PDB file of C-alpha atoms in Angstrom:
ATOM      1  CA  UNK F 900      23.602   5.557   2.485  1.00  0.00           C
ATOM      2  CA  UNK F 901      25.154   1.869   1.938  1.00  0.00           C
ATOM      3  CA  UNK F 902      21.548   0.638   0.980  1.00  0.00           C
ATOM      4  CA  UNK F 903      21.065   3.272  -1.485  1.00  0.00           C
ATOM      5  CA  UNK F 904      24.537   2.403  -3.332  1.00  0.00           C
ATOM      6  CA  UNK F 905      23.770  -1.532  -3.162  1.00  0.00           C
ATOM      7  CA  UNK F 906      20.116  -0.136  -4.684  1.00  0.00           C
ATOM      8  CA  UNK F 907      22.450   1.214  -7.648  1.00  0.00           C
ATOM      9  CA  UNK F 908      24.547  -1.539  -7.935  1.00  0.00           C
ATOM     10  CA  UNK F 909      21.279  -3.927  -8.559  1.00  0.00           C
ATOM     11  CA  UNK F 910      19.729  -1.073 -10.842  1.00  0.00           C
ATOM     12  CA  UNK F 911      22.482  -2.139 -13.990  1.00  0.00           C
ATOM     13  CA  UNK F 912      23.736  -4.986 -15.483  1.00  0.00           C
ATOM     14  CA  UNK F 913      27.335  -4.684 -15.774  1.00  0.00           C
ATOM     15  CA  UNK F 914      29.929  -6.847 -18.511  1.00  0.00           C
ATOM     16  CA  UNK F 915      29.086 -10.048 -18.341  1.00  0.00           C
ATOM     17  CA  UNK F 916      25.245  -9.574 -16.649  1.00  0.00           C
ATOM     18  CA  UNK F 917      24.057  -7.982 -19.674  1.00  0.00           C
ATOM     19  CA  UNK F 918      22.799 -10.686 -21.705  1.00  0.00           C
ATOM     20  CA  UNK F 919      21.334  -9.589 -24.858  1.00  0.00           C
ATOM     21  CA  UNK F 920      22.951 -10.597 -28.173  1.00  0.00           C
ATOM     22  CA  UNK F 921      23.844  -7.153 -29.763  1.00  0.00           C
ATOM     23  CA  UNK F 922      23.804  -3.568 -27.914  1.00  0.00           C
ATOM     24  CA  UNK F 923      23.974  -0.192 -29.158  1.00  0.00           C
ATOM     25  CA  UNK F 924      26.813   1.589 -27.478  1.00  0.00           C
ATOM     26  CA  UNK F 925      27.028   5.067 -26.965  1.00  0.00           C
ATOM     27  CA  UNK F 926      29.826   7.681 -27.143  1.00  0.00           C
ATOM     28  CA  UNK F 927      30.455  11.541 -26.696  1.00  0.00           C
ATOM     29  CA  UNK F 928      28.609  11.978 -30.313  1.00  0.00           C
ATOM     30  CA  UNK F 929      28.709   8.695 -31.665  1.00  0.00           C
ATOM     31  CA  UNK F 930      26.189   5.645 -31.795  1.00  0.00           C
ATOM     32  CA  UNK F 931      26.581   2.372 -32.788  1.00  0.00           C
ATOM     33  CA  UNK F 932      24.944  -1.216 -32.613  1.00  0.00           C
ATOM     34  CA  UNK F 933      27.132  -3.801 -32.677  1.00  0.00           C
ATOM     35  CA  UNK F 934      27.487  -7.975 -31.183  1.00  0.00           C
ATOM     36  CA  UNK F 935      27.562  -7.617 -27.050  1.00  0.00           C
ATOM     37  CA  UNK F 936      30.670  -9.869 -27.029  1.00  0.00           C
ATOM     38  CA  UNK F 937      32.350  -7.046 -29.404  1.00  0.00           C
ATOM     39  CA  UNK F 938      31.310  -4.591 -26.632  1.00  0.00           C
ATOM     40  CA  UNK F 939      33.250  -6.536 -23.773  1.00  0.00           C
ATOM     41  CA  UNK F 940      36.141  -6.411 -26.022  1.00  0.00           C
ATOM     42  CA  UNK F 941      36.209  -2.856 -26.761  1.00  0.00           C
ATOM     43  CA  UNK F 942      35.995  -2.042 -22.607  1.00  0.00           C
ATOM     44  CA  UNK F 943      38.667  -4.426 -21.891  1.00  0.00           C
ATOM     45  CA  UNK F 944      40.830  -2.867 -24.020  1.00  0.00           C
ATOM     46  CA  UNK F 945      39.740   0.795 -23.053  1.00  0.00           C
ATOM     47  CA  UNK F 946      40.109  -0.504 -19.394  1.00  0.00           C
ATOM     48  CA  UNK F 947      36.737   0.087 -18.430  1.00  0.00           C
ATOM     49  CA  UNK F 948      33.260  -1.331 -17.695  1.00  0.00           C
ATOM     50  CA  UNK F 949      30.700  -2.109 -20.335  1.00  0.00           C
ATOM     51  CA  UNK F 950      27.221  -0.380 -18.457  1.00  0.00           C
ATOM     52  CA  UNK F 951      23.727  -0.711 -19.313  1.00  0.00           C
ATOM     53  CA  UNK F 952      21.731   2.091 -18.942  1.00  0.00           C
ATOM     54  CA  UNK F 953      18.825   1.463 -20.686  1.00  0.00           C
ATOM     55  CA  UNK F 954      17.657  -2.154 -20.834  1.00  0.00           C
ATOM     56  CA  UNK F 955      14.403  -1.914 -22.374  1.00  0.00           C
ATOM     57  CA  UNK F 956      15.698  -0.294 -25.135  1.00  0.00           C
ATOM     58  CA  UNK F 957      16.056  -2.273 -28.589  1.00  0.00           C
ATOM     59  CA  UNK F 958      18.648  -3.503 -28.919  1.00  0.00           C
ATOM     60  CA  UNK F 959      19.743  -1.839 -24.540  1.00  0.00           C
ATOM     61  CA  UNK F 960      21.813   1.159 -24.545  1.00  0.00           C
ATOM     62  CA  UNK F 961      25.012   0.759 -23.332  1.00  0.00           C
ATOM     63  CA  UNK F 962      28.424   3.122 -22.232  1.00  0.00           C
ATOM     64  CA  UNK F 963      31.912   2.312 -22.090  1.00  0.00           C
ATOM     65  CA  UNK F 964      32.875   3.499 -18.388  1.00  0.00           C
ATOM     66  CA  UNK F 965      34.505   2.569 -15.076  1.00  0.00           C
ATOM     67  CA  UNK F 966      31.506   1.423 -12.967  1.00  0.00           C
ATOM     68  CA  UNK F 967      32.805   2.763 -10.145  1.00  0.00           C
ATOM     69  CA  UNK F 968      32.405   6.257 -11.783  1.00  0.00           C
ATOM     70  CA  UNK F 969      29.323   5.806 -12.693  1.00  0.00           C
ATOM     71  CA  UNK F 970      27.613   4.660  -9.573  1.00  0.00           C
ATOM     72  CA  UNK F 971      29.322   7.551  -8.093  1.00  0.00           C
ATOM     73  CA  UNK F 972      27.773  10.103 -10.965  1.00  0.00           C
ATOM     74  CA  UNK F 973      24.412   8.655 -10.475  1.00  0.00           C
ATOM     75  CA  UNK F 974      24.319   8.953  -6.825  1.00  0.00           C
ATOM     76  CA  UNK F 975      25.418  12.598  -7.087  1.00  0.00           C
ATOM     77  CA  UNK F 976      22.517  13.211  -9.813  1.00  0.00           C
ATOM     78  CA  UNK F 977      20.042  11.806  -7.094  1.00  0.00           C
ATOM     79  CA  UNK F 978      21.037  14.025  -4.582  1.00  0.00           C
ATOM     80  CA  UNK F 979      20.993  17.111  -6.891  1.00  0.00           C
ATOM     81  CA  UNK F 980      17.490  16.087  -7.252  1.00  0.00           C
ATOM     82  CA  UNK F 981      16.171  15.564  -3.474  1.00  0.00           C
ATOM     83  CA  UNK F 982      17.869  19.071  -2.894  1.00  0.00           C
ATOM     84  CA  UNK F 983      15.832  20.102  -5.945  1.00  0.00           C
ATOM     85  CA  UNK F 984      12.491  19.117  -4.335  1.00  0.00           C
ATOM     86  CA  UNK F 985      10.306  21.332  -3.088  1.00  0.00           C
ATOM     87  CA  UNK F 986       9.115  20.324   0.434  1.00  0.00           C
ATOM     88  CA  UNK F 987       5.300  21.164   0.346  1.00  0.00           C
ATOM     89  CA  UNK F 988       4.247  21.444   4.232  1.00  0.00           C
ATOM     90  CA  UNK F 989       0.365  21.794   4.635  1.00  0.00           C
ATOM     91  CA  UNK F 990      -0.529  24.708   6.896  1.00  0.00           C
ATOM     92  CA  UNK F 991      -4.027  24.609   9.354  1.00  0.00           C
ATOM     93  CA  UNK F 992      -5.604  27.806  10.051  1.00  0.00           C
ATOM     94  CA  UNK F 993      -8.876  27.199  12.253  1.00  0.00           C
ATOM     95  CA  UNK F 994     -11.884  29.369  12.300  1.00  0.00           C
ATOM     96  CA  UNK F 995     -14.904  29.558  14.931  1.00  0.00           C
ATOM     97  CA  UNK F 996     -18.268  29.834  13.080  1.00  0.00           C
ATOM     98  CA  UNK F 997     -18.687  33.821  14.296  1.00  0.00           C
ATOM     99  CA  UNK F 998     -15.566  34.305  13.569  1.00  0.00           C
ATOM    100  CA  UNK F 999     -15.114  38.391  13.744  1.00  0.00           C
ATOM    101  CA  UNK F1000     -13.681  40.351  11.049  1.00  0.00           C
ATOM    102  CA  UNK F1001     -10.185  41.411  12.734  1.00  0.00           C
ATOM    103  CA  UNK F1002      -9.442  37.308  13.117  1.00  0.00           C
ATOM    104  CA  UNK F1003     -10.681  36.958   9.962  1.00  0.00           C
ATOM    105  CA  UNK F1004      -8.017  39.411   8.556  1.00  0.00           C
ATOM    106  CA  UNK F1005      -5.521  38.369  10.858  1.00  0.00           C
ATOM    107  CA  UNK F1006      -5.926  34.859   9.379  1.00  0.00           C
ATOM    108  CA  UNK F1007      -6.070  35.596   5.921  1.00  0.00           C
ATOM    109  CA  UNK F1008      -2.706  37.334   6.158  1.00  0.00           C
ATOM    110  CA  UNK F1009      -1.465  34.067   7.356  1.00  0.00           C
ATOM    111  CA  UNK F1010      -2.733  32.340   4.274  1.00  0.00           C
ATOM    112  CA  UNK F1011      -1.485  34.425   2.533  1.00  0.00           C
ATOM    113  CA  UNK F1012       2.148  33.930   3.510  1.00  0.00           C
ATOM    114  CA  UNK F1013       1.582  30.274   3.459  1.00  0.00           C
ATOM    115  CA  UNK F1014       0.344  30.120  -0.427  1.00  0.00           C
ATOM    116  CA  UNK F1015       3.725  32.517  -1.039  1.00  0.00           C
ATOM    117  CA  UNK F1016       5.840  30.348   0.232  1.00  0.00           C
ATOM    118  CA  UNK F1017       4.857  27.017  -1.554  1.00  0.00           C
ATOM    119  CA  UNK F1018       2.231  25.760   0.830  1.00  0.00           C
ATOM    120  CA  UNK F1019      -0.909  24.009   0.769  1.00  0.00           C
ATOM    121  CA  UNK F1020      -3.363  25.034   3.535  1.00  0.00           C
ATOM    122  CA  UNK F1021      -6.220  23.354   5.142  1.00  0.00           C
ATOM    123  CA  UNK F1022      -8.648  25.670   6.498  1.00  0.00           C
ATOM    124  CA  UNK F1023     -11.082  24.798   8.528  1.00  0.00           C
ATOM    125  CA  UNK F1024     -13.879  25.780  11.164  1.00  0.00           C
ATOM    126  CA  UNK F1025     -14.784  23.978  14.334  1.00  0.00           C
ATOM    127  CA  UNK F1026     -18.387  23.535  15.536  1.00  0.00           C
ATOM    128  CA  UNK F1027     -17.986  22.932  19.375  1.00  0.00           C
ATOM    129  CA  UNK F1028     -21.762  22.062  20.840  1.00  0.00           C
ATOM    130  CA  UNK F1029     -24.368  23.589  19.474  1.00  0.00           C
ATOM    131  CA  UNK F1030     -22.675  25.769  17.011  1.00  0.00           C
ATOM    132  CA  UNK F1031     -23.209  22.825  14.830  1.00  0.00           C
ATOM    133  CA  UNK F1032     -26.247  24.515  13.808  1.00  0.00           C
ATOM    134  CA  UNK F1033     -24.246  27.199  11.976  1.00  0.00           C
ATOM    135  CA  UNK F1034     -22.942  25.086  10.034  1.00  0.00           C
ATOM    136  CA  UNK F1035     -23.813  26.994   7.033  1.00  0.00           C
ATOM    137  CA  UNK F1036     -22.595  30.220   8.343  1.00  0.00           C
ATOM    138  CA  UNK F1037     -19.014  27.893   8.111  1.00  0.00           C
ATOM    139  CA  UNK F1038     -19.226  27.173   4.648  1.00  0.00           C
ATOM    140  CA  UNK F1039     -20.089  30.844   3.643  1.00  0.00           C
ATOM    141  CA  UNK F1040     -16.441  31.865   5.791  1.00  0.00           C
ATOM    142  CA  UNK F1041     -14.812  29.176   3.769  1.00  0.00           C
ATOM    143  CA  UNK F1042     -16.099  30.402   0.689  1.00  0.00           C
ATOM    144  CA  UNK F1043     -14.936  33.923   1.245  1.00  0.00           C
ATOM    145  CA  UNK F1044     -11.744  32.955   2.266  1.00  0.00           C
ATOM    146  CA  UNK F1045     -11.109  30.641  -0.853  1.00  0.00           C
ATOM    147  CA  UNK F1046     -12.304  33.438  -2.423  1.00  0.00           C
ATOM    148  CA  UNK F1047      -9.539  36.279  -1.117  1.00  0.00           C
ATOM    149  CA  UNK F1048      -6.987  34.029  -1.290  1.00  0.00           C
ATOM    150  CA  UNK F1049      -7.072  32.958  -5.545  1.00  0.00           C
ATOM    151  CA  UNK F1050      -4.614  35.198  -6.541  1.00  0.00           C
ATOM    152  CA  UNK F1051      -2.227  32.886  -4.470  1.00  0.00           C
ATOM    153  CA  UNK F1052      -3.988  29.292  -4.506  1.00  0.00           C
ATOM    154  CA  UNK F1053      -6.674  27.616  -5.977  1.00  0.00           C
ATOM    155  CA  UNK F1054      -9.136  25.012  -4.606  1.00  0.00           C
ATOM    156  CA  UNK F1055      -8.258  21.350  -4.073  1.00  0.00           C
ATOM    157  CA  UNK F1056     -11.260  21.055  -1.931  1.00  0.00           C
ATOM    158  CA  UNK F1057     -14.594  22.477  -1.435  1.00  0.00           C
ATOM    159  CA  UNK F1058     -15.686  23.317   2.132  1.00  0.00           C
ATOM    160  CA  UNK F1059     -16.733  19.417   3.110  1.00  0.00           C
ATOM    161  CA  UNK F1060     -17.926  18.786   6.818  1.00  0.00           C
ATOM    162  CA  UNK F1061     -16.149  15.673   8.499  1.00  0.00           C
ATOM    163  CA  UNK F1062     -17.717  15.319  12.171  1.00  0.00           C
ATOM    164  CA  UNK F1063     -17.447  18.508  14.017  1.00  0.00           C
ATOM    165  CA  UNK F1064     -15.109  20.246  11.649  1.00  0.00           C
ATOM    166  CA  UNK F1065     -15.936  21.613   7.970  1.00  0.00           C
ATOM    167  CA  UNK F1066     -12.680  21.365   6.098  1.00  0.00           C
ATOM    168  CA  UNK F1067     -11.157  23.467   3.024  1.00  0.00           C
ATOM    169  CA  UNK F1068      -8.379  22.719   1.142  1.00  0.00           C
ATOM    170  CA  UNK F1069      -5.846  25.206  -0.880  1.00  0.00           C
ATOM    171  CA  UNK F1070      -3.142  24.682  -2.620  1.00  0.00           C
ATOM    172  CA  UNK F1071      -0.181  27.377  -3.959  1.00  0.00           C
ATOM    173  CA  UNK F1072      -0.388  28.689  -7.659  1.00  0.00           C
ATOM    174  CA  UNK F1073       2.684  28.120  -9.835  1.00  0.00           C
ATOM    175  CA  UNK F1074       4.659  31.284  -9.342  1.00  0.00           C
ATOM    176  CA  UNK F1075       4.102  33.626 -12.486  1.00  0.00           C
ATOM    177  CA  UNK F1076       0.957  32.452 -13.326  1.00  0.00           C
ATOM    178  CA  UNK F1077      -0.881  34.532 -10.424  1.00  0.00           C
ATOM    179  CA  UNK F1078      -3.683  36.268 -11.600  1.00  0.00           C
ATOM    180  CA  UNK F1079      -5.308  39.004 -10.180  1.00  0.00           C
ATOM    181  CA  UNK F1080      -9.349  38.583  -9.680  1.00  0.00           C
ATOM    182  CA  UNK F1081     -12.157  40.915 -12.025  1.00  0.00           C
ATOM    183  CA  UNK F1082     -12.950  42.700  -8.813  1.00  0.00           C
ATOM    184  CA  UNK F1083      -9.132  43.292  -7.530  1.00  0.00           C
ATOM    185  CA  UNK F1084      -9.122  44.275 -11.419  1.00  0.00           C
ATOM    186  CA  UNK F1085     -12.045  47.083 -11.385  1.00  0.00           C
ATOM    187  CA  UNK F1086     -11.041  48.518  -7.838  1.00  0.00           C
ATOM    188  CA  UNK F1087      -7.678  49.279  -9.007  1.00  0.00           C
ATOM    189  CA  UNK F1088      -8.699  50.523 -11.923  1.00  0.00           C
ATOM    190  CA  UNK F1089     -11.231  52.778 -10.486  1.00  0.00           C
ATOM    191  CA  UNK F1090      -8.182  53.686  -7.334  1.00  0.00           C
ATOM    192  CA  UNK F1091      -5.991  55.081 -10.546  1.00  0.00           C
ATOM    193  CA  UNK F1092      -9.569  57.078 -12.040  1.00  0.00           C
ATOM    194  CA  UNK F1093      -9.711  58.794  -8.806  1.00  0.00           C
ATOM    195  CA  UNK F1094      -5.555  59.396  -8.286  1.00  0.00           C
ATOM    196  CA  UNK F1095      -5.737  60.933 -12.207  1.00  0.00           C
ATOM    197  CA  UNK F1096      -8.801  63.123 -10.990  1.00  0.00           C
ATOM    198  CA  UNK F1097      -7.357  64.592  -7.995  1.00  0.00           C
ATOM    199  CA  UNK F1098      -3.889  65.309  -9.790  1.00  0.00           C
ATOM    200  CA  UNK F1099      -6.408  66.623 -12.799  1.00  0.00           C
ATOM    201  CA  UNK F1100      -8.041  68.772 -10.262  1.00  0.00           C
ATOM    202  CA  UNK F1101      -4.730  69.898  -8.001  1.00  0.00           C
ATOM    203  CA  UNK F1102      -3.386  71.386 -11.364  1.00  0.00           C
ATOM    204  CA  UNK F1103      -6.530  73.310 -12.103  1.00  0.00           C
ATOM    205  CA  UNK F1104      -6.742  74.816  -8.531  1.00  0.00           C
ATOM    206  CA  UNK F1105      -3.206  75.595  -9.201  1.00  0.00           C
ATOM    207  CA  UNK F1106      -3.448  77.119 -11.993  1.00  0.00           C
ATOM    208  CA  UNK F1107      -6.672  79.322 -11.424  1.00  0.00           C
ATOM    209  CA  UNK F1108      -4.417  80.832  -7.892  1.00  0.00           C
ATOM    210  CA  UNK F1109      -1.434  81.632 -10.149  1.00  0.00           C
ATOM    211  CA  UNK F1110      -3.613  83.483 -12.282  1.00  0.00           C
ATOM    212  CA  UNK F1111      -5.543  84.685  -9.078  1.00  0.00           C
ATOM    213  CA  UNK F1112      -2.084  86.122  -7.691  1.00  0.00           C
ATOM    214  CA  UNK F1113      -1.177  87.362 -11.179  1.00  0.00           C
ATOM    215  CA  UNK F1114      -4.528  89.527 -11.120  1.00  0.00           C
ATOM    216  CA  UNK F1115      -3.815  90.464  -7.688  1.00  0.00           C
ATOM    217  CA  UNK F1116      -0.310  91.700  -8.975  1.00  0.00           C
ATOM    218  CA  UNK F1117      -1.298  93.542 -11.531  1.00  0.00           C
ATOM    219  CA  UNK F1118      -3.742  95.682  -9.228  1.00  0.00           C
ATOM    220  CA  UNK F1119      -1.098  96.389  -7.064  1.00  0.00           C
ATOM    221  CA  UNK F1120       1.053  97.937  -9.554  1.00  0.00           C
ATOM    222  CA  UNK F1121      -1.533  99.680 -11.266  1.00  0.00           C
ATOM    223  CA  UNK F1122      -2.666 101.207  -7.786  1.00  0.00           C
ATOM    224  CA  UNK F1123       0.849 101.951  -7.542  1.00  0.00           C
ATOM    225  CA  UNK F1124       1.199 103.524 -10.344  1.00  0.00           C
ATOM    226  CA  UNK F1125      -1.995 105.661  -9.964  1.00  0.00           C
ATOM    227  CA  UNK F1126      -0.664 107.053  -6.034  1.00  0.00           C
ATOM    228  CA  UNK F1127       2.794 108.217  -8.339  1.00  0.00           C
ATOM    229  CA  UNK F1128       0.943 110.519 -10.287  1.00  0.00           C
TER     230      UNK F1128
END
């Protein structure tokens, strides 16, 4: 904590440190350049600090405020930041060469979460042995998994084999900017087809027994009718 105020402290020049000739000081809507010495003699009489903030600036950009403040403003905007940040963790998830389709699914679920929540994932399968020699077996699991996963991460790295392990690398989409894949696109889109079919169909089949037990009335009554007489 005391390191990161003395890092402040050495960030600005302050009064007499600043050593260009003319400055251009800045005030709650106002601007103006004028001699550095004229500067100092405006915050002595405000009974404040002459700060610069911007030194590479021509002529440097300066305020009239109590250092003290400042530093203390500044450190409070750097902490608003770090809380601001994002921690990105990267997440493993390890395959087997064979592995079945219920770990597969199990796994992907995983991934899943992790790309929702903001973090990269390495994927990867291990070769133990001889299973070395389905190596390409590994790359076609990667492949499928980069694959199910793009509505929630895209590619950093292609499957790449490093020793015994063949490594893939994801990382999360922006949120709002998910897209969903063609295919995810035509099997919904074929899912509402069928759902407007049935529905089409339940009302016909409704329909044609309302009539049915309409016919079915009628009869009666006119049977009815005909046992009166």
């Amino acid at each position: 904590m005391k390191n990161d105020k003395n890092k402040l402290k050495n960030q600005y020049r302050v009064n007499e440190q600043i050593r260009a000739r003319e400055v251009r000081v800045v005030t709650e809507g106002n601007s103006e350049v004028m001699p550095t010495r004229k500067a100092l003699d405006m915050a002595r009489q405000e009974g404040v600090d002459l700060v610069e903030i911007s030194p590479n600036a021509q002529p440097p950009v300066c305020r009239l405020i109590d250092y003290s403040k400042f530093l203390y403003q500044q450190k409070k905007h750097q902490k608003e930041m770090k809380q601001k940040q994002v921690k990105v963790e990267v997440k493993e998830i390890r395959f087997g060469p064979q592995t079945d389709e219920h770990d597969y699914q199990f796994k992907l679920k995983h991934g899943m979460e992790f790309l929702n929540a903001g973090n990269k994932v390495r994927a990867y399968v291990f070769f133990r042995g001889r299973s070395i020699l389905f190596k390409e077996q590994g790359e076609v699991l990667l492949l499928r998994f980069a694959n199910d996963l793009e509505e929630y991460g895209k590619v950093e790295q292609m499957p790449k084999l490093e020793g015994k392990k063949m490594f893939l690398y994801l990382a999360p989409k922006k949120a709002g900017v998910v897209k969903k894949s063609q295919q995810k696109l035509d099997r919904e889109k074929r899912e509402a087809e069928a759902k407007a079919a049935q529905k089409a169909e339940a009302e016909a089949n409704a329909e044609k027994n309302s009539l049915l037990a309409n016919a079915k009335g009628g009869d009666a009554l006119k049977k009815l009718a005909e046992e009166a007489e």
